[in-house]
Short mmCIF file of N, CA, C and O in Angstrom, two decimals:
data_model
loop_
_atom_site.label_atom_id
_atom_site.label_comp_id
_atom_site.label_asym_id
_atom_site.label_seq_id
_atom_site.Cartn_x
_atom_site.Cartn_y
_atom_site.Cartn_z
N UNK K 1 -73.24 -38.79 0.31
CA UNK K 1 -72.38 -39.69 0.22
C UNK K 1 -71.08 -39.41 1.10
O UNK K 1 -70.76 -38.34 1.09
N UNK K 2 -70.94 -40.21 2.22
CA UNK K 2 -69.63 -40.07 2.94
C UNK K 2 -68.49 -40.49 2.71
O UNK K 2 -68.39 -41.69 1.95
N UNK K 3 -67.21 -39.90 2.92
CA UNK K 3 -66.07 -40.41 2.72
C UNK K 3 -65.46 -40.70 3.94
O UNK K 3 -65.35 -39.90 4.78
N UNK K 4 -64.98 -42.01 3.85
CA UNK K 4 -64.15 -42.31 5.28
C UNK K 4 -62.79 -42.33 4.84
O UNK K 4 -62.24 -42.78 3.92
N UNK K 5 -61.96 -41.78 5.82
CA UNK K 5 -60.52 -42.10 5.61
C UNK K 5 -59.92 -42.75 6.60
O UNK K 5 -60.29 -42.77 7.80
N UNK K 6 -58.97 -43.57 6.43
CA UNK K 6 -58.38 -44.45 7.39
C UNK K 6 -56.72 -43.74 7.55
O UNK K 6 -56.24 -43.25 6.72
N UNK K 7 -56.43 -43.78 8.99
CA UNK K 7 -55.15 -43.20 9.40
C UNK K 7 -54.29 -44.54 9.38
O UNK K 7 -54.61 -45.48 10.02
N UNK K 8 -53.10 -44.39 8.62
CA UNK K 8 -52.15 -45.46 8.66
C UNK K 8 -51.05 -44.99 9.32
O UNK K 8 -50.69 -43.77 9.28
N UNK K 9 -50.25 -45.55 10.17
CA UNK K 9 -49.19 -45.28 11.07
C UNK K 9 -48.14 -44.75 9.92
O UNK K 9 -48.10 -45.29 8.88
N UNK K 10 -47.25 -43.93 10.83
CA UNK K 10 -46.11 -43.40 9.80
C UNK K 10 -45.28 -44.49 9.19
O UNK K 10 -44.98 -44.26 8.03
N UNK K 11 -45.15 -45.65 9.92
CA UNK K 11 -44.27 -46.76 9.23
C UNK K 11 -44.91 -47.47 8.23
O UNK K 11 -44.31 -47.70 7.21
N UNK K 12 -46.01 -47.71 8.29
CA UNK K 12 -46.88 -48.35 7.37
C UNK K 12 -47.05 -47.43 6.16
O UNK K 12 -47.10 -47.96 5.00
N UNK K 13 -47.26 -46.04 6.32
CA UNK K 13 -47.54 -45.14 5.35
C UNK K 13 -46.15 -45.18 4.48
O UNK K 13 -46.15 -45.07 3.16
N UNK K 14 -45.21 -45.02 5.14
CA UNK K 14 -43.81 -45.01 4.46
C UNK K 14 -43.49 -46.22 3.71
O UNK K 14 -42.91 -46.19 2.50
N UNK K 15 -43.95 -47.39 4.12
CA UNK K 15 -43.69 -48.72 3.49
C UNK K 15 -44.70 -48.69 2.21
O UNK K 15 -44.22 -49.23 1.18
N UNK K 16 -45.81 -48.25 2.35
CA UNK K 16 -46.84 -48.07 1.03
C UNK K 16 -46.32 -47.22 0.14
O UNK K 16 -46.23 -47.54 -1.07
N UNK K 17 -45.83 -46.12 0.52
CA UNK K 17 -45.31 -45.19 -0.32
C UNK K 17 -43.98 -45.85 -1.33
O UNK K 17 -43.85 -45.56 -2.28
N UNK K 18 -43.19 -46.28 -0.52
CA UNK K 18 -42.10 -47.15 -0.99
C UNK K 18 -42.46 -48.06 -1.98
O UNK K 18 -41.89 -48.09 -3.15
N UNK K 19 -43.46 -48.85 -1.66
CA UNK K 19 -44.06 -49.87 -2.59
C UNK K 19 -44.52 -49.15 -3.93
O UNK K 19 -44.30 -49.78 -4.98
N UNK K 20 -45.15 -48.05 -3.52
CA UNK K 20 -45.88 -47.33 -4.74
C UNK K 20 -44.76 -47.06 -5.79
O UNK K 20 -44.78 -46.82 -6.99
N UNK K 21 -43.60 -46.40 -5.33
CA UNK K 21 -42.43 -45.91 -5.91
C UNK K 21 -41.91 -47.14 -6.77
O UNK K 21 -41.73 -46.77 -8.06
N UNK K 22 -41.97 -48.28 -6.22
CA UNK K 22 -41.46 -49.39 -6.89
C UNK K 22 -42.22 -49.79 -7.95
O UNK K 22 -41.90 -50.09 -9.25
N UNK K 23 -43.51 -49.82 -7.77
CA UNK K 23 -44.50 -50.38 -8.76
C UNK K 23 -44.42 -49.12 -9.86
O UNK K 23 -44.57 -49.52 -11.03
N UNK K 24 -44.43 -47.88 -9.64
CA UNK K 24 -44.38 -46.88 -10.74
C UNK K 24 -43.09 -47.10 -11.56
O UNK K 24 -43.07 -46.74 -12.66
N UNK K 25 -42.17 -47.46 -10.81
CA UNK K 25 -40.75 -47.72 -11.49
C UNK K 25 -40.79 -48.89 -12.33
O UNK K 25 -40.23 -48.95 -13.45
N UNK K 26 -41.51 -50.05 -11.99
CA UNK K 26 -41.83 -51.06 -12.74
C UNK K 26 -42.45 -50.73 -13.99
O UNK K 26 -42.13 -51.30 -15.06
N UNK K 27 -43.38 -49.91 -13.84
CA UNK K 27 -44.20 -49.61 -15.02
C UNK K 27 -43.35 -48.77 -15.98
O UNK K 27 -43.50 -48.89 -17.13
N UNK K 28 -42.59 -47.82 -15.40
CA UNK K 28 -41.68 -47.10 -16.32
C UNK K 28 -40.78 -47.95 -17.10
O UNK K 28 -40.39 -47.56 -18.05
N UNK K 29 -40.14 -48.75 -16.24
CA UNK K 29 -39.24 -49.69 -16.87
C UNK K 29 -39.93 -50.60 -17.97
O UNK K 29 -39.28 -50.66 -18.99
N UNK K 30 -41.14 -50.80 -18.07
CA UNK K 30 -41.80 -51.60 -18.75
C UNK K 30 -42.00 -50.80 -20.14
O UNK K 30 -41.92 -51.19 -21.29
N UNK K 31 -42.24 -49.48 -19.74
CA UNK K 31 -42.54 -48.58 -21.11
C UNK K 31 -41.12 -48.43 -21.66
O UNK K 31 -41.13 -48.38 -22.90
N UNK K 32 -40.02 -48.00 -21.02
CA UNK K 32 -38.72 -48.10 -21.62
C UNK K 32 -38.26 -49.16 -22.38
O UNK K 32 -37.68 -48.96 -23.40
N UNK K 33 -38.59 -50.37 -21.77
CA UNK K 33 -38.26 -51.69 -22.70
C UNK K 33 -38.96 -51.54 -24.03
O UNK K 33 -38.42 -51.94 -25.06
N UNK K 34 -40.22 -50.94 -23.97
CA UNK K 34 -41.02 -51.14 -25.19
C UNK K 34 -40.49 -49.83 -26.06
O UNK K 34 -40.53 -50.14 -27.26
N UNK K 35 -40.17 -48.84 -25.50
CA UNK K 35 -39.63 -47.60 -26.29
C UNK K 35 -38.35 -47.94 -26.93
O UNK K 35 -38.02 -47.50 -28.15
N UNK K 36 -37.43 -48.77 -26.33
CA UNK K 36 -36.15 -48.85 -26.69
C UNK K 36 -35.70 -50.40 -27.24
O UNK K 36 -34.50 -50.49 -27.48
N UNK K 37 -36.62 -51.10 -26.95
CA UNK K 37 -36.56 -52.71 -27.38
C UNK K 37 -37.28 -53.03 -28.46
O UNK K 37 -37.70 -52.12 -29.45
N UNK K 38 -37.48 -54.19 -28.98
CA UNK K 38 -37.98 -54.83 -29.95
C UNK K 38 -39.56 -54.63 -30.00
O UNK K 38 -40.16 -54.89 -30.92
N UNK K 39 -40.12 -54.63 -28.68
CA UNK K 39 -41.36 -54.67 -28.48
C UNK K 39 -42.11 -53.52 -28.72
O UNK K 39 -41.36 -52.40 -28.55
N UNK K 40 -43.32 -53.27 -28.75
CA UNK K 40 -44.10 -51.92 -28.86
C UNK K 40 -44.24 -51.53 -27.44
O UNK K 40 -44.11 -52.40 -26.37
N UNK K 41 -44.43 -50.36 -27.17
CA UNK K 41 -44.51 -49.64 -25.92
C UNK K 41 -45.76 -50.23 -25.28
O UNK K 41 -45.58 -50.73 -24.15
N UNK K 42 -46.95 -50.27 -25.70
CA UNK K 42 -48.00 -50.89 -25.28
C UNK K 42 -47.95 -52.32 -24.89
O UNK K 42 -48.21 -52.76 -23.94
N UNK K 43 -47.57 -53.02 -26.04
CA UNK K 43 -47.22 -54.50 -25.61
C UNK K 43 -46.32 -54.85 -24.25
O UNK K 43 -46.64 -55.61 -23.74
N UNK K 44 -45.32 -54.05 -24.50
CA UNK K 44 -44.33 -54.34 -23.33
C UNK K 44 -44.99 -53.89 -21.94
O UNK K 44 -44.61 -54.69 -20.95
N UNK K 45 -45.58 -52.77 -21.95
CA UNK K 45 -46.36 -52.25 -20.86
C UNK K 45 -47.33 -53.47 -20.27
O UNK K 45 -47.26 -53.89 -19.11
N UNK K 46 -48.12 -53.98 -21.35
CA UNK K 46 -49.02 -55.13 -20.73
C UNK K 46 -48.54 -56.26 -20.52
O UNK K 46 -48.87 -57.16 -19.66
N UNK K 47 -47.53 -56.73 -21.49
CA UNK K 47 -46.92 -58.29 -21.29
C UNK K 47 -45.55 -58.39 -20.85
O UNK K 47 -45.01 -59.51 -20.73
N UNK K 48 -44.84 -57.33 -20.34
CA UNK K 48 -43.58 -57.36 -20.01
C UNK K 48 -43.46 -57.66 -18.60
O UNK K 48 -44.59 -57.39 -17.93
N UNK K 49 -42.58 -58.30 -18.19
CA UNK K 49 -42.47 -58.94 -16.62
C UNK K 49 -42.57 -57.62 -15.64
O UNK K 49 -43.16 -57.88 -14.72
N UNK K 50 -41.95 -56.46 -16.08
CA UNK K 50 -42.14 -55.35 -15.17
C UNK K 50 -43.53 -54.98 -14.75
O UNK K 50 -43.93 -54.94 -13.52
N UNK K 51 -44.41 -54.81 -15.54
CA UNK K 51 -45.77 -54.25 -15.58
C UNK K 51 -46.69 -55.50 -14.96
O UNK K 51 -47.41 -55.19 -14.14
N UNK K 52 -46.43 -56.87 -15.37
CA UNK K 52 -46.99 -57.85 -14.68
C UNK K 52 -46.87 -58.02 -13.24
O UNK K 52 -47.89 -58.23 -12.40
N UNK K 53 -45.66 -58.00 -13.18
CA UNK K 53 -45.11 -57.93 -11.47
C UNK K 53 -45.86 -56.75 -10.70
O UNK K 53 -46.44 -56.90 -9.47
N UNK K 54 -45.69 -55.53 -11.56
CA UNK K 54 -46.53 -54.38 -10.66
C UNK K 54 -47.92 -54.45 -10.64
O UNK K 54 -48.28 -54.07 -9.46
N UNK K 55 -48.60 -55.13 -11.38
CA UNK K 55 -49.94 -55.01 -11.26
C UNK K 55 -50.25 -56.36 -10.28
O UNK K 55 -51.35 -56.01 -9.23
N UNK K 56 -49.64 -57.11 -10.08
CA UNK K 56 -49.85 -58.41 -9.20
C UNK K 56 -49.48 -57.62 -7.74
O UNK K 56 -50.25 -57.61 -6.71
N UNK K 57 -48.46 -56.88 -7.51
CA UNK K 57 -48.02 -56.18 -6.32
C UNK K 57 -49.04 -55.19 -5.93
O UNK K 57 -49.75 -55.02 -4.64
N UNK K 58 -49.60 -54.45 -6.97
CA UNK K 58 -50.78 -53.63 -6.84
C UNK K 58 -51.99 -54.07 -6.10
O UNK K 58 -52.46 -53.86 -5.13
N UNK K 59 -52.28 -55.33 -6.53
CA UNK K 59 -53.51 -56.11 -6.07
C UNK K 59 -53.20 -56.66 -4.54
O UNK K 59 -54.01 -56.71 -3.75
N UNK K 60 -51.84 -57.03 -4.12
CA UNK K 60 -51.47 -57.52 -3.15
C UNK K 60 -51.60 -56.40 -2.03
O UNK K 60 -52.04 -56.70 -0.88
N UNK K 61 -51.23 -55.14 -2.25
CA UNK K 61 -51.11 -53.97 -1.27
C UNK K 61 -52.14 -53.18 -1.34
O UNK K 61 -52.07 -52.35 -0.48
N UNK K 62 -53.10 -52.95 -2.38
CA UNK K 62 -53.91 -52.06 -2.17
C UNK K 62 -55.03 -52.21 -0.99
O UNK K 62 -55.48 -51.12 -0.51
N UNK K 63 -55.21 -53.22 -0.46
CA UNK K 63 -56.04 -53.54 0.70
C UNK K 63 -55.45 -52.57 1.90
O UNK K 63 -56.16 -52.08 2.80
N UNK K 64 -54.14 -52.69 2.10
CA UNK K 64 -53.35 -52.14 3.08
C UNK K 64 -53.62 -50.49 3.25
O UNK K 64 -53.56 -49.84 4.23
N UNK K 65 -54.01 -50.01 2.04
CA UNK K 65 -54.19 -48.53 1.92
C UNK K 65 -55.53 -48.08 1.79
O UNK K 65 -55.95 -47.02 1.76
N UNK K 66 -56.47 -49.01 1.85
CA UNK K 66 -57.92 -48.58 1.76
C UNK K 66 -58.36 -47.30 2.86
O UNK K 66 -57.89 -47.56 4.05
N UNK K 67 -58.98 -46.48 2.01
CA UNK K 67 -59.41 -45.30 2.85
C UNK K 67 -58.26 -44.40 3.08
O UNK K 67 -58.62 -43.26 3.50
N UNK K 68 -57.06 -44.61 2.61
CA UNK K 68 -56.24 -43.45 2.83
C UNK K 68 -55.90 -42.82 1.30
O UNK K 68 -56.50 -43.30 0.29
N UNK K 69 -55.13 -41.63 1.47
CA UNK K 69 -54.78 -41.14 0.09
C UNK K 69 -53.92 -41.78 -0.88
O UNK K 69 -54.02 -41.74 -2.08
N UNK K 70 -53.31 -43.00 -0.20
CA UNK K 70 -52.51 -43.86 -1.04
C UNK K 70 -53.29 -44.93 -1.92
O UNK K 70 -52.93 -45.29 -3.10
N UNK K 71 -54.57 -45.05 -1.52
CA UNK K 71 -55.53 -46.06 -2.18
C UNK K 71 -55.79 -45.51 -3.50
O UNK K 71 -56.00 -46.29 -4.44
N UNK K 72 -55.91 -44.28 -3.76
CA UNK K 72 -56.06 -43.47 -5.04
C UNK K 72 -55.01 -43.99 -6.16
O UNK K 72 -55.20 -44.16 -7.16
N UNK K 73 -53.69 -44.13 -5.65
CA UNK K 73 -52.52 -44.47 -6.54
C UNK K 73 -52.64 -45.88 -6.89
O UNK K 73 -52.47 -46.32 -7.85
N UNK K 74 -53.00 -46.80 -5.83
CA UNK K 74 -53.26 -48.24 -6.17
C UNK K 74 -54.31 -48.25 -7.38
O UNK K 74 -54.17 -49.04 -8.34
N UNK K 75 -55.46 -47.62 -7.16
CA UNK K 75 -56.62 -47.69 -7.97
C UNK K 75 -56.16 -47.19 -9.36
O UNK K 75 -56.29 -47.83 -10.38
N UNK K 76 -55.40 -45.94 -9.45
CA UNK K 76 -55.01 -45.44 -10.68
C UNK K 76 -54.09 -46.32 -11.45
O UNK K 76 -54.31 -46.46 -12.74
N UNK K 77 -52.96 -46.95 -10.82
CA UNK K 77 -52.11 -47.95 -11.42
C UNK K 77 -52.96 -49.00 -12.01
O UNK K 77 -52.82 -49.54 -13.11
N UNK K 78 -53.92 -49.74 -11.05
CA UNK K 78 -54.64 -50.79 -11.56
C UNK K 78 -55.56 -50.39 -12.91
O UNK K 78 -55.71 -51.27 -13.99
N UNK K 79 -56.26 -49.39 -12.94
CA UNK K 79 -57.24 -48.83 -13.96
C UNK K 79 -56.42 -48.65 -15.11
O UNK K 79 -56.67 -49.10 -16.27
N UNK K 80 -55.04 -48.05 -15.07
CA UNK K 80 -54.19 -47.90 -16.13
C UNK K 80 -53.80 -49.20 -16.90
O UNK K 80 -54.03 -49.32 -18.00
N UNK K 81 -53.44 -50.19 -15.99
CA UNK K 81 -53.18 -51.52 -16.68
C UNK K 81 -54.48 -52.09 -17.37
O UNK K 81 -54.21 -52.37 -18.65
N UNK K 82 -55.51 -51.98 -16.78
CA UNK K 82 -56.74 -52.74 -17.46
C UNK K 82 -57.25 -51.72 -18.57
O UNK K 82 -57.65 -52.46 -19.50
N UNK K 83 -57.15 -50.42 -18.74
CA UNK K 83 -57.59 -49.90 -19.71
C UNK K 83 -56.62 -49.95 -20.78
O UNK K 83 -57.00 -50.05 -22.14
N UNK K 84 -55.34 -50.08 -20.37
CA UNK K 84 -54.40 -50.52 -21.58
C UNK K 84 -54.83 -51.70 -22.23
O UNK K 84 -54.58 -51.90 -23.49
N UNK K 85 -55.05 -52.86 -21.60
CA UNK K 85 -55.54 -53.96 -22.02
C UNK K 85 -56.95 -53.78 -22.88
O UNK K 85 -56.78 -54.48 -23.95
N UNK K 86 -57.59 -53.07 -22.71
CA UNK K 86 -58.97 -52.66 -23.28
C UNK K 86 -58.44 -52.30 -24.73
O UNK K 86 -58.84 -52.72 -25.82
N UNK K 87 -57.55 -51.17 -24.62
CA UNK K 87 -57.17 -50.47 -25.74
C UNK K 87 -56.45 -51.53 -26.79
O UNK K 87 -56.67 -51.31 -28.01
N UNK K 88 -55.38 -52.45 -26.34
CA UNK K 88 -54.79 -53.30 -27.26
C UNK K 88 -55.80 -54.24 -27.87
O UNK K 88 -55.49 -54.78 -28.82
N UNK K 89 -56.87 -54.71 -27.04
CA UNK K 89 -57.74 -55.61 -27.54
C UNK K 89 -58.60 -55.04 -28.75
O UNK K 89 -58.77 -55.55 -29.75
N UNK K 90 -58.99 -53.78 -28.31
CA UNK K 90 -59.87 -52.92 -29.62
C UNK K 90 -58.71 -52.83 -30.71
O UNK K 90 -59.34 -52.97 -31.98
N UNK K 91 -57.47 -52.53 -30.50
CA UNK K 91 -56.60 -52.39 -31.63
C UNK K 91 -56.51 -53.76 -32.56
O UNK K 91 -56.35 -53.68 -33.67
N UNK K 92 -56.26 -54.69 -31.71
CA UNK K 92 -56.23 -56.02 -32.18
C UNK K 92 -57.51 -56.55 -33.24
O UNK K 92 -57.34 -56.88 -34.19
N UNK K 93 -58.74 -56.08 -32.44
CA UNK K 93 -59.87 -56.27 -33.45
C UNK K 93 -59.88 -55.57 -34.75
O UNK K 93 -60.36 -55.97 -35.75
N UNK K 94 -59.37 -54.19 -34.58
CA UNK K 94 -59.24 -53.37 -35.76
C UNK K 94 -58.42 -54.23 -36.93
O UNK K 94 -58.52 -53.92 -38.04
N UNK K 95 -56.98 -54.74 -36.46
CA UNK K 95 -56.20 -55.19 -37.41
C UNK K 95 -56.86 -56.49 -38.02
O UNK K 95 -56.64 -56.62 -39.03
N UNK K 96 -57.72 -57.21 -37.49
CA UNK K 96 -58.38 -58.31 -38.05
C UNK K 96 -59.23 -57.76 -39.22
O UNK K 96 -59.46 -58.56 -40.33
N UNK K 97 -59.63 -56.72 -39.27
CA UNK K 97 -60.42 -56.11 -40.55
C UNK K 97 -59.57 -55.59 -41.56
O UNK K 97 -60.27 -55.38 -42.61
N UNK K 98 -58.41 -55.70 -41.33
CA UNK K 98 -57.33 -55.20 -42.30
C UNK K 98 -57.48 -53.87 -42.70
O UNK K 98 -56.71 -53.04 -42.73
N UNK K 99 -58.71 -53.33 -43.09
CA UNK K 99 -58.91 -51.96 -43.19
C UNK K 99 -58.78 -51.13 -41.98
O UNK K 99 -58.10 -49.87 -42.02
N UNK K 100 -58.89 -51.57 -40.97
CA UNK K 100 -58.38 -50.97 -39.67
C UNK K 100 -57.14 -50.83 -39.16
O UNK K 100 -56.84 -50.12 -38.01
N UNK K 101 -56.14 -51.26 -39.82
CA UNK K 101 -54.77 -51.64 -39.49
C UNK K 101 -54.18 -50.10 -39.30
O UNK K 101 -53.53 -49.72 -38.29
N UNK K 102 -54.44 -49.11 -39.98
CA UNK K 102 -53.98 -47.71 -39.87
C UNK K 102 -54.63 -47.06 -38.51
O UNK K 102 -53.90 -46.63 -37.84
N UNK K 103 -55.87 -47.44 -38.31
CA UNK K 103 -56.49 -46.95 -37.18
C UNK K 103 -55.83 -47.66 -35.99
O UNK K 103 -55.90 -47.25 -34.70
N UNK K 104 -55.70 -48.82 -35.98
CA UNK K 104 -55.00 -49.51 -35.02
C UNK K 104 -53.61 -49.09 -34.52
O UNK K 104 -53.36 -49.06 -33.43
N UNK K 105 -52.87 -48.90 -35.52
CA UNK K 105 -51.48 -48.48 -35.26
C UNK K 105 -51.65 -46.94 -34.48
O UNK K 105 -50.72 -46.74 -33.63
N UNK K 106 -52.83 -46.21 -34.93
CA UNK K 106 -52.83 -44.73 -34.47
C UNK K 106 -53.45 -45.01 -33.10
O UNK K 106 -53.02 -44.30 -32.12
N UNK K 107 -54.22 -46.18 -32.79
CA UNK K 107 -54.81 -46.29 -31.20
C UNK K 107 -53.46 -46.82 -30.45
O UNK K 107 -53.37 -46.23 -29.42
N UNK K 108 -52.85 -47.58 -31.09
CA UNK K 108 -51.61 -47.99 -30.17
C UNK K 108 -50.79 -46.89 -29.92
O UNK K 108 -50.19 -46.72 -28.71
N UNK K 109 -50.54 -46.15 -30.82
CA UNK K 109 -49.63 -44.92 -30.46
C UNK K 109 -50.14 -43.93 -29.40
O UNK K 109 -49.64 -43.70 -28.44
N UNK K 110 -51.62 -43.67 -29.55
CA UNK K 110 -52.19 -43.00 -28.47
C UNK K 110 -52.32 -43.74 -27.20
O UNK K 110 -52.12 -43.09 -26.18
N UNK K 111 -52.61 -44.90 -27.15
CA UNK K 111 -52.46 -45.75 -25.79
C UNK K 111 -51.09 -45.65 -25.29
O UNK K 111 -51.05 -45.36 -24.06
N UNK K 112 -50.03 -45.89 -25.99
CA UNK K 112 -48.76 -45.63 -25.33
C UNK K 112 -48.48 -44.16 -24.92
O UNK K 112 -47.88 -44.30 -23.63
N UNK K 113 -48.97 -43.18 -25.48
CA UNK K 113 -48.69 -41.92 -24.93
C UNK K 113 -49.53 -41.80 -23.56
O UNK K 113 -49.27 -40.97 -22.50
N UNK K 114 -50.73 -42.47 -23.82
CA UNK K 114 -51.63 -42.09 -22.50
C UNK K 114 -51.27 -43.02 -21.39
O UNK K 114 -51.23 -42.38 -20.33
N UNK K 115 -50.64 -44.11 -21.59
CA UNK K 115 -49.82 -44.78 -20.44
C UNK K 115 -48.80 -44.01 -19.90
O UNK K 115 -48.65 -43.95 -18.64
N UNK K 116 -48.01 -43.49 -20.81
CA UNK K 116 -46.86 -42.59 -20.38
C UNK K 116 -47.29 -41.48 -19.44
O UNK K 116 -46.79 -41.29 -18.40
N UNK K 117 -48.16 -40.84 -19.98
CA UNK K 117 -48.99 -39.75 -19.22
C UNK K 117 -49.47 -40.34 -17.70
O UNK K 117 -49.16 -39.54 -16.59
N UNK K 118 -50.05 -41.48 -17.66
CA UNK K 118 -50.70 -41.81 -16.35
C UNK K 118 -49.60 -42.18 -15.62
O UNK K 118 -49.82 -41.93 -14.19
N UNK K 119 -48.36 -42.89 -15.93
CA UNK K 119 -47.35 -43.11 -15.29
C UNK K 119 -46.70 -41.93 -14.50
O UNK K 119 -46.39 -41.86 -13.32
N UNK K 120 -46.37 -41.05 -15.45
CA UNK K 120 -45.65 -39.89 -15.00
C UNK K 120 -46.55 -39.00 -14.09
O UNK K 120 -45.99 -38.62 -13.10
N UNK K 121 -47.86 -38.84 -14.52
CA UNK K 121 -48.59 -38.03 -13.52
C UNK K 121 -48.87 -38.67 -12.10
O UNK K 121 -48.71 -37.97 -11.15
N UNK K 122 -49.11 -40.00 -12.10
CA UNK K 122 -49.05 -40.71 -10.91
C UNK K 122 -47.95 -40.48 -10.10
O UNK K 122 -48.10 -40.34 -8.88
N UNK K 123 -46.89 -40.92 -10.68
CA UNK K 123 -45.56 -40.84 -9.87
C UNK K 123 -45.38 -39.31 -9.44
O UNK K 123 -44.95 -39.18 -8.30
N UNK K 124 -45.60 -38.54 -10.23
CA UNK K 124 -45.42 -37.01 -9.80
C UNK K 124 -46.34 -36.78 -8.38
O UNK K 124 -45.76 -36.15 -7.59
N UNK K 125 -47.72 -37.07 -8.77
CA UNK K 125 -48.47 -36.90 -7.61
C UNK K 125 -47.99 -37.72 -6.30
O UNK K 125 -48.15 -37.05 -5.22
N UNK K 126 -47.54 -38.63 -6.42
CA UNK K 126 -46.98 -39.44 -5.31
C UNK K 126 -45.76 -38.82 -4.61
O UNK K 126 -45.83 -38.57 -3.54
N UNK K 127 -44.81 -38.31 -5.50
CA UNK K 127 -43.87 -37.44 -4.88
C UNK K 127 -44.25 -36.30 -4.15
O UNK K 127 -43.69 -35.71 -3.25
N UNK K 128 -45.40 -35.62 -4.67
CA UNK K 128 -46.02 -34.45 -4.02
C UNK K 128 -46.92 -34.81 -2.95
O UNK K 128 -47.62 -33.92 -2.27
N UNK K 129 -46.99 -36.07 -2.48
CA UNK K 129 -47.98 -36.51 -1.62
C UNK K 129 -49.29 -36.07 -1.82
O UNK K 129 -49.96 -35.86 -0.90
N UNK K 130 -49.79 -36.20 -3.04
CA UNK K 130 -51.05 -36.03 -3.41
C UNK K 130 -51.88 -37.35 -4.02
O UNK K 130 -51.30 -38.00 -4.61
N UNK K 131 -53.09 -37.26 -3.49
CA UNK K 131 -54.07 -38.39 -4.03
C UNK K 131 -54.52 -38.40 -5.52
O UNK K 131 -54.06 -36.99 -6.09
N UNK K 132 -54.76 -39.31 -6.18
CA UNK K 132 -54.96 -39.07 -7.70
C UNK K 132 -56.57 -38.96 -7.81
O UNK K 132 -57.24 -39.50 -6.96
N UNK K 133 -57.05 -38.15 -8.71
CA UNK K 133 -58.28 -38.12 -8.89
C UNK K 133 -58.96 -39.41 -9.38
O UNK K 133 -58.37 -40.26 -10.36
N UNK K 134 -60.20 -39.82 -8.86
CA UNK K 134 -60.73 -41.04 -9.20
C UNK K 134 -62.31 -40.89 -9.78
O UNK K 134 -62.99 -39.81 -9.17
N UNK K 135 -62.62 -41.48 -10.70
CA UNK K 135 -63.98 -41.33 -11.14
C UNK K 135 -65.08 -41.61 -10.06
O UNK K 135 -64.71 -42.46 -9.07
N UNK K 136 -66.19 -41.03 -10.04
CA UNK K 136 -67.44 -41.39 -9.18
C UNK K 136 -67.82 -42.56 -9.39
O UNK K 136 -68.06 -42.86 -10.52
N UNK K 137 -68.30 -43.31 -8.58
CA UNK K 137 -69.17 -44.37 -8.68
C UNK K 137 -68.60 -45.62 -8.13
O UNK K 137 -68.07 -46.57 -7.65
#
């Protein structure tokens, strides 16, 4: 398997890094609104305006980073969003069974912590100018 890397000019890279910082900030704002507002952390992350805007911006700009170390951050953020959607869907199905309500609440708590971890780790790696680990395939 060969890996190709694309060189982005300094201005383009700086612009994409700035965009990624804004996206991480939007996700963090979504988490904060969930933690300190009336919504749940996971619900706010998925359905709050900051995260919806963030995932749209991710899809718009990820092509500009294709082949560079920044592409891993766009993929990391998109995967975080869609896996959070999966976890909330699974917990919703658990609530329907009524017996699964405690498990659904536990799953939402774990999902909220997982999202927080992904946002913090991704933002930290971006500040360190490091790519994110991505699954093979």
